Coordinates of C-alpha atoms in Angstrom, one line a residue:
P29 CA 171.8 162.2 71.1
A30 CA 171.0 160.1 67.8
V31 CA 173.4 160.2 64.9
V32 CA 171.3 161.2 61.9
D33 CA 172.1 162.0 58.2
T34 CA 171.6 165.8 58.7
D35 CA 170.9 166.3 54.7
A36 CA 168.2 163.9 55.0
G37 CA 166.6 165.9 58.1
R38 CA 166.8 169.0 56.3
R39 CA 164.8 167.7 53.4
V40 CA 162.4 166.4 55.7
C41 CA 162.2 169.7 57.6
S42 CA 161.3 171.4 54.4
R43 CA 158.4 169.1 54.0
R44 CA 157.5 170.0 57.8
R45 CA 157.3 173.6 57.1
A46 CA 154.1 173.1 55.1
H47 CA 152.5 171.9 58.4
P48 CA 153.2 174.5 60.9
D49 CA 150.9 172.8 63.4
G50 CA 153.5 170.5 64.3
V51 CA 151.2 167.4 64.2
P52 CA 153.0 164.2 63.8
A53 CA 152.8 162.0 60.6
M54 CA 150.5 159.5 61.8
A55 CA 147.9 162.0 63.0
R56 CA 147.5 163.5 59.3
S57 CA 146.4 160.1 58.2
T58 CA 143.0 160.1 56.2
P59 CA 139.6 159.6 58.0
G60 CA 139.6 156.1 56.7
E61 CA 143.1 155.4 58.0
Y62 CA 142.2 156.6 61.5
A63 CA 138.8 154.9 61.5
F64 CA 140.7 151.4 60.4
M65 CA 143.2 151.9 63.0
V66 CA 140.8 152.6 65.7
T67 CA 138.6 149.8 64.9
V68 CA 141.6 147.3 65.2
F69 CA 142.3 148.4 68.9
S70 CA 138.8 148.4 69.5
I71 CA 138.4 144.9 68.7
G72 CA 141.4 143.9 70.7
W73 CA 139.5 145.3 73.8
L74 CA 136.6 143.6 72.7
A75 CA 138.6 140.4 73.0
V76 CA 139.9 141.2 76.4
S77 CA 136.7 142.1 77.9
T78 CA 134.9 138.5 76.4
S79 CA 138.1 136.7 77.9
A80 CA 137.6 138.2 81.2
F81 CA 134.1 138.0 81.8
I82 CA 133.2 134.5 80.3
D83 CA 134.2 133.6 83.9
V84 CA 131.0 134.7 85.4
F85 CA 129.2 131.9 83.6
V86 CA 132.1 129.3 83.8
F87 CA 132.2 129.4 87.6
A88 CA 128.6 130.3 88.1
K89 CA 127.0 128.2 90.8
A90 CA 124.6 125.0 90.0
R91 CA 122.3 126.2 87.1
R92 CA 119.9 124.2 84.7
D93 CA 120.9 126.2 81.8
I94 CA 124.5 126.1 81.8
A95 CA 127.1 123.3 82.4
T96 CA 129.8 125.1 84.7
A97 CA 133.3 124.2 85.8
T98 CA 132.1 124.5 89.3
E99 CA 129.9 121.4 88.9
E100 CA 132.3 119.4 86.8
F101 CA 135.0 119.8 89.1
D102 CA 133.1 120.0 92.3
L103 CA 134.7 123.1 93.3
Y104 CA 134.4 124.0 97.1
P105 CA 134.1 127.9 97.6
S106 CA 137.7 128.7 98.2
M107 CA 139.1 126.9 95.3
R108 CA 136.3 128.3 93.0
A109 CA 137.2 131.8 94.1
S110 CA 140.9 131.1 93.8
I111 CA 140.5 130.2 90.0
Y112 CA 137.6 132.9 89.7
S113 CA 140.4 135.5 90.3
S114 CA 143.4 133.8 88.5
F115 CA 142.7 135.5 85.4
Y116 CA 142.8 139.2 87.1
L117 CA 145.9 138.0 89.3
G118 CA 147.6 137.4 85.9
W119 CA 146.9 140.7 84.6
L120 CA 148.5 142.2 87.6
F121 CA 151.8 140.5 86.3
G122 CA 150.9 141.1 82.6
D123 CA 150.7 145.0 82.6
P124 CA 154.4 145.6 83.7
F125 CA 155.8 142.5 81.9
F126 CA 154.1 143.4 78.4
G127 CA 154.8 147.3 78.9
W128 CA 158.6 146.6 79.6
I129 CA 158.4 144.6 76.5
S130 CA 156.6 147.1 74.4
D131 CA 159.2 149.7 75.5
V132 CA 162.2 147.5 74.3
W133 CA 161.1 145.7 71.5
G134 CA 158.3 148.1 70.3
R135 CA 154.5 148.4 70.6
R136 CA 153.8 146.5 67.4
P137 CA 155.4 143.1 68.2
A138 CA 154.6 143.6 71.9
V139 CA 150.9 143.9 71.5
Y140 CA 150.5 141.3 68.6
A141 CA 152.7 138.7 70.7
A142 CA 150.4 139.4 73.9
F143 CA 147.1 138.6 71.9
A144 CA 148.5 135.6 70.0
L145 CA 149.5 133.8 73.2
G146 CA 146.2 135.1 74.9
F147 CA 144.2 133.5 72.1
L148 CA 145.9 130.2 72.5
F149 CA 145.8 130.2 76.4
Q150 CA 142.2 131.4 76.2
A151 CA 141.4 128.5 74.0
A152 CA 143.5 126.0 75.8
G153 CA 141.1 126.7 78.8
S154 CA 138.6 124.1 77.4
L155 CA 141.1 121.5 77.7
A156 CA 141.4 121.8 81.4
V157 CA 141.4 118.4 83.1
G158 CA 141.3 119.5 86.7
P159 CA 141.0 122.7 89.2
Y160 CA 144.9 123.1 89.0
S161 CA 145.3 123.0 85.0
L162 CA 142.5 125.6 85.0
F163 CA 143.9 128.0 87.3
T164 CA 147.2 127.9 85.3
L165 CA 145.6 128.3 82.0
R166 CA 143.2 131.4 83.4
F167 CA 146.5 132.7 84.9
V168 CA 148.7 132.6 81.9
S169 CA 145.7 134.1 79.7
G170 CA 145.3 136.9 82.2
V171 CA 149.1 137.7 81.9
C172 CA 148.7 137.9 78.2
M173 CA 145.5 139.4 77.8
G174 CA 146.0 142.1 80.3
G175 CA 149.3 143.0 78.8
G176 CA 147.6 143.3 75.4
D177 CA 144.9 145.5 77.0
L178 CA 147.6 148.1 78.1
V179 CA 149.8 148.1 75.1
A180 CA 147.0 148.4 72.8
L181 CA 145.8 151.4 74.5
V182 CA 149.1 153.2 74.6
Y183 CA 149.6 152.1 71.0
C184 CA 146.4 153.7 69.8
L185 CA 147.1 156.7 71.6
E186 CA 150.3 157.1 70.2
L187 CA 149.0 156.7 66.6
S188 CA 146.4 159.4 67.4
S189 CA 146.8 163.2 67.4
N190 CA 146.1 165.3 70.7
A191 CA 142.6 166.1 69.2
Q192 CA 141.7 162.4 68.5
R193 CA 142.9 160.9 71.8
A194 CA 139.7 161.4 73.8
T195 CA 137.7 160.0 70.7
S196 CA 140.1 157.0 70.6
G197 CA 139.7 156.0 74.2
A198 CA 136.0 156.6 74.1
I199 CA 135.5 154.2 71.0
M200 CA 137.6 151.6 72.7
Q201 CA 135.8 151.8 75.9
T202 CA 132.6 151.4 74.1
F203 CA 133.7 148.3 72.4
F204 CA 134.9 146.8 75.8
A205 CA 131.5 147.4 76.9
C206 CA 130.0 145.8 73.9
G207 CA 132.2 142.6 75.2
L208 CA 130.0 142.2 78.0
C209 CA 127.0 142.0 75.8
L210 CA 128.7 139.5 73.3
T211 CA 129.8 137.3 76.5
A212 CA 126.1 137.1 77.6
A213 CA 125.3 136.2 73.8
I214 CA 127.9 133.4 73.6
A215 CA 126.8 131.6 77.1
V216 CA 123.3 131.9 75.6
V217 CA 124.5 130.1 72.4
F218 CA 126.9 128.0 73.8
P219 CA 126.1 126.8 77.3
L220 CA 128.9 124.2 77.7
W221 CA 131.8 125.9 79.8
R222 CA 134.4 124.5 77.2
Q223 CA 132.8 126.0 74.3
M224 CA 132.5 129.3 76.2
Y225 CA 136.3 129.4 76.5
L226 CA 136.7 128.6 72.6
T227 CA 134.4 130.8 71.3
S228 CA 135.5 133.9 73.7
A229 CA 139.0 133.3 72.2
L230 CA 137.7 134.1 68.5
P231 CA 137.8 138.2 68.9
G232 CA 141.8 138.0 69.6
L233 CA 142.0 135.9 66.3
A234 CA 140.3 138.8 64.4
F235 CA 142.6 141.3 65.9
L236 CA 145.6 138.9 65.0
M237 CA 144.6 139.2 61.2
T238 CA 145.2 142.9 61.3
W239 CA 149.2 142.5 61.7
W240 CA 150.0 143.1 57.9
W241 CA 148.5 146.7 57.9
M242 CA 149.4 148.2 61.2
P243 CA 152.5 150.4 61.2
E244 CA 155.0 150.9 64.5
S245 CA 154.2 153.7 66.8
P246 CA 156.2 156.8 65.7
K247 CA 156.7 158.0 69.2
W248 CA 158.1 154.6 70.2
L249 CA 160.6 155.1 67.1
A250 CA 161.4 158.6 68.0
A251 CA 162.6 157.7 71.6
Q252 CA 164.8 154.9 69.9
L253 CA 166.2 157.6 68.1
R254 CA 166.7 160.0 70.9
Q255 CA 168.5 157.2 72.7
G256 CA 170.9 156.5 69.8
K257 CA 169.6 152.9 69.4
I258 CA 168.6 153.5 65.7
K259 CA 169.6 156.2 62.9
G260 CA 167.2 158.5 61.1
S261 CA 169.3 157.8 57.9
D262 CA 169.2 154.3 58.4
K263 CA 165.4 154.3 58.8
I264 CA 165.0 156.0 55.5
G265 CA 167.8 154.9 53.4
N266 CA 166.9 151.2 54.0
S267 CA 163.0 151.6 54.6
Q268 CA 160.9 148.5 54.2
A269 CA 157.7 150.3 54.8
D270 CA 154.6 148.3 53.7
N271 CA 152.2 151.2 53.5
A272 CA 152.0 154.9 53.4
D273 CA 151.5 155.2 57.1
Q274 CA 154.9 153.3 57.9
H275 CA 156.6 155.7 55.5
R276 CA 155.2 158.9 57.1
S277 CA 156.1 157.4 60.4
L278 CA 159.6 157.2 59.4
L279 CA 159.8 160.6 57.8
N280 CA 158.5 162.0 61.2
I281 CA 161.2 160.0 63.2
T282 CA 163.8 161.6 60.8
D283 CA 162.5 164.7 61.3
T284 CA 162.6 164.6 65.0
A285 CA 166.1 163.1 65.2
A286 CA 167.3 166.1 63.0
A287 CA 165.7 168.4 65.6
K288 CA 167.4 166.7 68.6
S289 CA 170.6 166.6 66.7
D290 CA 170.8 170.4 66.0
T291 CA 169.7 171.1 69.5
A292 CA 172.5 168.9 70.7
E293 CA 175.2 170.9 68.7
K294 CA 174.0 173.9 70.1
G295 CA 174.2 172.9 73.6
E296 CA 177.3 170.5 73.3
G297 CA 179.0 170.0 76.6
K298 CA 176.6 171.9 78.8
R299 CA 174.9 168.9 80.8
D300 CA 173.1 169.6 84.0
S301 CA 173.2 167.3 87.4
Q302 CA 170.3 165.2 85.6
G303 CA 172.3 164.3 82.5
S304 CA 170.2 166.2 80.1
I305 CA 171.7 168.3 77.3
G306 CA 171.5 172.2 77.8
G307 CA 169.8 174.1 75.2
G308 CA 166.1 173.8 75.7
V309 CA 163.5 171.0 75.7
G310 CA 165.0 169.1 72.7
G311 CA 167.7 167.9 75.0
A312 CA 168.2 164.1 75.1
Q313 CA 167.9 162.6 78.3
E314 CA 169.0 159.3 79.8
D315 CA 166.8 156.1 80.4
L316 CA 164.7 155.9 83.3
S317 CA 163.8 153.0 85.2
Y318 CA 161.1 152.1 87.4
A319 CA 163.4 152.8 90.4
E320 CA 164.2 156.4 89.2
L321 CA 160.7 157.0 89.0
L322 CA 159.7 156.0 92.7
R323 CA 163.2 157.7 94.0
D324 CA 161.6 161.0 92.9
G325 CA 159.4 162.2 95.9
D326 CA 157.1 164.3 93.7
T327 CA 156.5 161.8 91.0
S328 CA 156.1 159.4 93.6
C329 CA 153.4 161.4 95.3
L330 CA 151.6 162.2 92.0
L331 CA 151.7 158.4 91.2
A332 CA 150.0 157.6 94.6
L333 CA 147.5 160.3 93.8
V334 CA 146.5 158.6 90.6
C335 CA 146.7 155.1 91.5
V336 CA 145.1 155.0 94.8
P337 CA 141.8 156.5 93.6
W338 CA 141.7 154.5 90.3
L339 CA 142.2 151.3 92.5
C340 CA 138.9 152.3 94.5
S341 CA 137.1 152.8 90.9
G342 CA 138.5 149.8 89.9
F343 CA 137.3 147.7 92.7
L344 CA 133.7 149.4 92.0
Y345 CA 133.8 148.6 88.6
Y346 CA 134.8 145.0 88.6
G347 CA 133.1 144.3 91.9
I348 CA 129.9 145.1 90.2
T349 CA 130.5 143.4 87.0
L350 CA 131.9 140.1 88.4
S351 CA 128.4 140.1 90.7
A352 CA 126.3 139.7 87.9
G353 CA 125.9 136.1 88.5
T354 CA 124.6 136.8 92.2
I355 CA 122.5 139.9 92.0
T356 CA 119.5 138.0 90.3
P357 CA 118.9 134.5 89.0
E358 CA 118.7 135.9 85.3
I359 CA 122.6 135.9 84.9
H360 CA 122.6 136.4 81.1
L361 CA 120.1 139.4 81.4
N362 CA 122.5 140.7 84.3
M363 CA 125.7 140.7 82.1
F364 CA 123.9 142.0 79.0
L365 CA 122.6 145.0 81.2
M366 CA 125.9 145.5 82.6
G367 CA 127.5 146.1 79.3
I368 CA 124.8 148.5 77.9
V369 CA 124.8 151.0 81.0
E370 CA 128.5 151.4 80.7
I371 CA 128.0 153.3 77.4
P372 CA 126.2 156.3 78.9
G373 CA 128.6 156.5 81.8
Y374 CA 131.5 156.9 79.5
V375 CA 129.7 159.8 77.4
A376 CA 128.5 161.3 80.6
A377 CA 132.2 161.0 81.9
T378 CA 133.4 162.6 79.0
Y379 CA 131.2 165.5 78.8
L380 CA 131.5 166.4 82.5
S381 CA 135.4 166.3 82.3
D382 CA 135.1 168.7 79.5
T383 CA 132.7 170.9 81.6
I384 CA 133.9 171.1 85.0
G385 CA 137.2 169.4 85.0
R386 CA 138.7 165.7 85.7
K387 CA 139.2 166.1 89.2
L388 CA 135.5 166.8 90.4
T389 CA 134.4 164.5 87.6
F390 CA 136.0 161.7 88.9
I391 CA 135.4 162.4 92.8
G392 CA 131.7 163.0 92.2
L393 CA 131.4 159.8 89.9
T394 CA 133.3 157.5 92.1
L395 CA 131.3 158.6 95.2
T396 CA 127.9 158.2 93.6
A397 CA 128.9 154.7 92.5
A398 CA 129.7 153.8 96.0
F399 CA 126.6 155.3 97.0
F400 CA 124.5 153.0 94.8
C401 CA 126.5 149.8 95.8
L402 CA 125.6 150.2 99.3
V403 CA 122.2 150.9 98.6
S404 CA 122.1 147.9 96.2
W405 CA 124.0 145.5 98.9
G406 CA 121.3 146.4 101.5
Y407 CA 118.2 146.4 99.4
P408 CA 115.9 143.5 100.5
E409 CA 114.3 142.9 97.0
K410 CA 116.4 141.3 94.0
G411 CA 114.8 143.5 91.5
G412 CA 115.8 146.6 93.0
R413 CA 118.9 145.2 93.8
L414 CA 119.6 144.9 90.3
M415 CA 118.4 148.5 89.4
F416 CA 120.4 150.3 91.8
A417 CA 123.6 148.0 90.9
L418 CA 123.2 149.2 87.5
F419 CA 122.9 152.7 88.3
G420 CA 126.4 152.1 90.4
K421 CA 127.7 150.7 87.2
I422 CA 127.1 153.7 85.1
F423 CA 128.8 155.9 87.3
A424 CA 131.7 153.2 88.2
S425 CA 132.4 153.1 84.3
G426 CA 132.4 156.7 83.7
A427 CA 135.0 156.9 86.8
F428 CA 137.2 153.9 85.7
G429 CA 137.3 155.2 82.1
L430 CA 138.3 158.6 83.1
G431 CA 140.9 157.1 85.7
R432 CA 142.4 155.1 82.7
D433 CA 142.6 157.8 80.1

């Protein structure tokens, strides 16, 4: 268990009694502070969206209104497909890597490091001299932006109360959808593919400018205390908090550590076979690794039940979005509409999940999206194909967002 200054912990506990609801300190931030925090992370998601979907225009087939990398490097279909998917391949590796970094170093340094590197490599894509250098730059950009996407969501939800989490997720998803619209606007104003990469990196720079005002996640700090890696009294006595939010976080950490210490004293020496301290929920637990997660049969089964359906909804979501350049010749309009129709999808998913439950909502949205995709695929007229694809995008967005939350 974490070692804390008991007197400091009791002093903070006396403050906590004034808040019997048990809401974490950061959750009691003012409406203005909460709005700022959510806006910051939403800008991060907007940066991820523009970075990912700008490739729809960069790797479009020969067009008169856009100078594409496909034409400049004379990419044959298999090479074009490989570079096109390199960003998402990097995303696959970036999620677990930066997730691990955020657990070890903290949410704040991990998310800002991911976006800083993502900004540099996204802009560096404009300097590619050939298909292999472009593949490498897009892959590394995907690693960084994908990791930033994951950590930003976790970071935001940990700084939100239970009642605010649904709102936080909905706002971030709305900004992600707006990123598709912004991507279409960038391609209209900057028709050269090198200019597109430079411009699409700017939202990431806007996110980086908020470093000085964001506190560390109180839940991550609490986990460090429970594992004995930091001391609550040290955090209070040597606090270098830059603002009220950070100081409230530190007070909450000491309070949490004091409760854990009291529970540990009552159940000292009573450890079960799993290594947890007896005496209730407050007992400290040993660190869990990915191997421990997969070794447990029930947990592995639940993980598969969550990940496999989300894989299907993600396949629908990205399949529809990345096909914006092939559904009809109006590639800019296609991308803009793809972003607009996501918003009602998120709203409908939130309402239905609160009404009939998440399970039925997720299944219904996924199957409906698949139906419209099949109809769009077999429809002979391009105008009708776009209409059915947009309907499919509405339901696919709702299912994908619901699975993420």
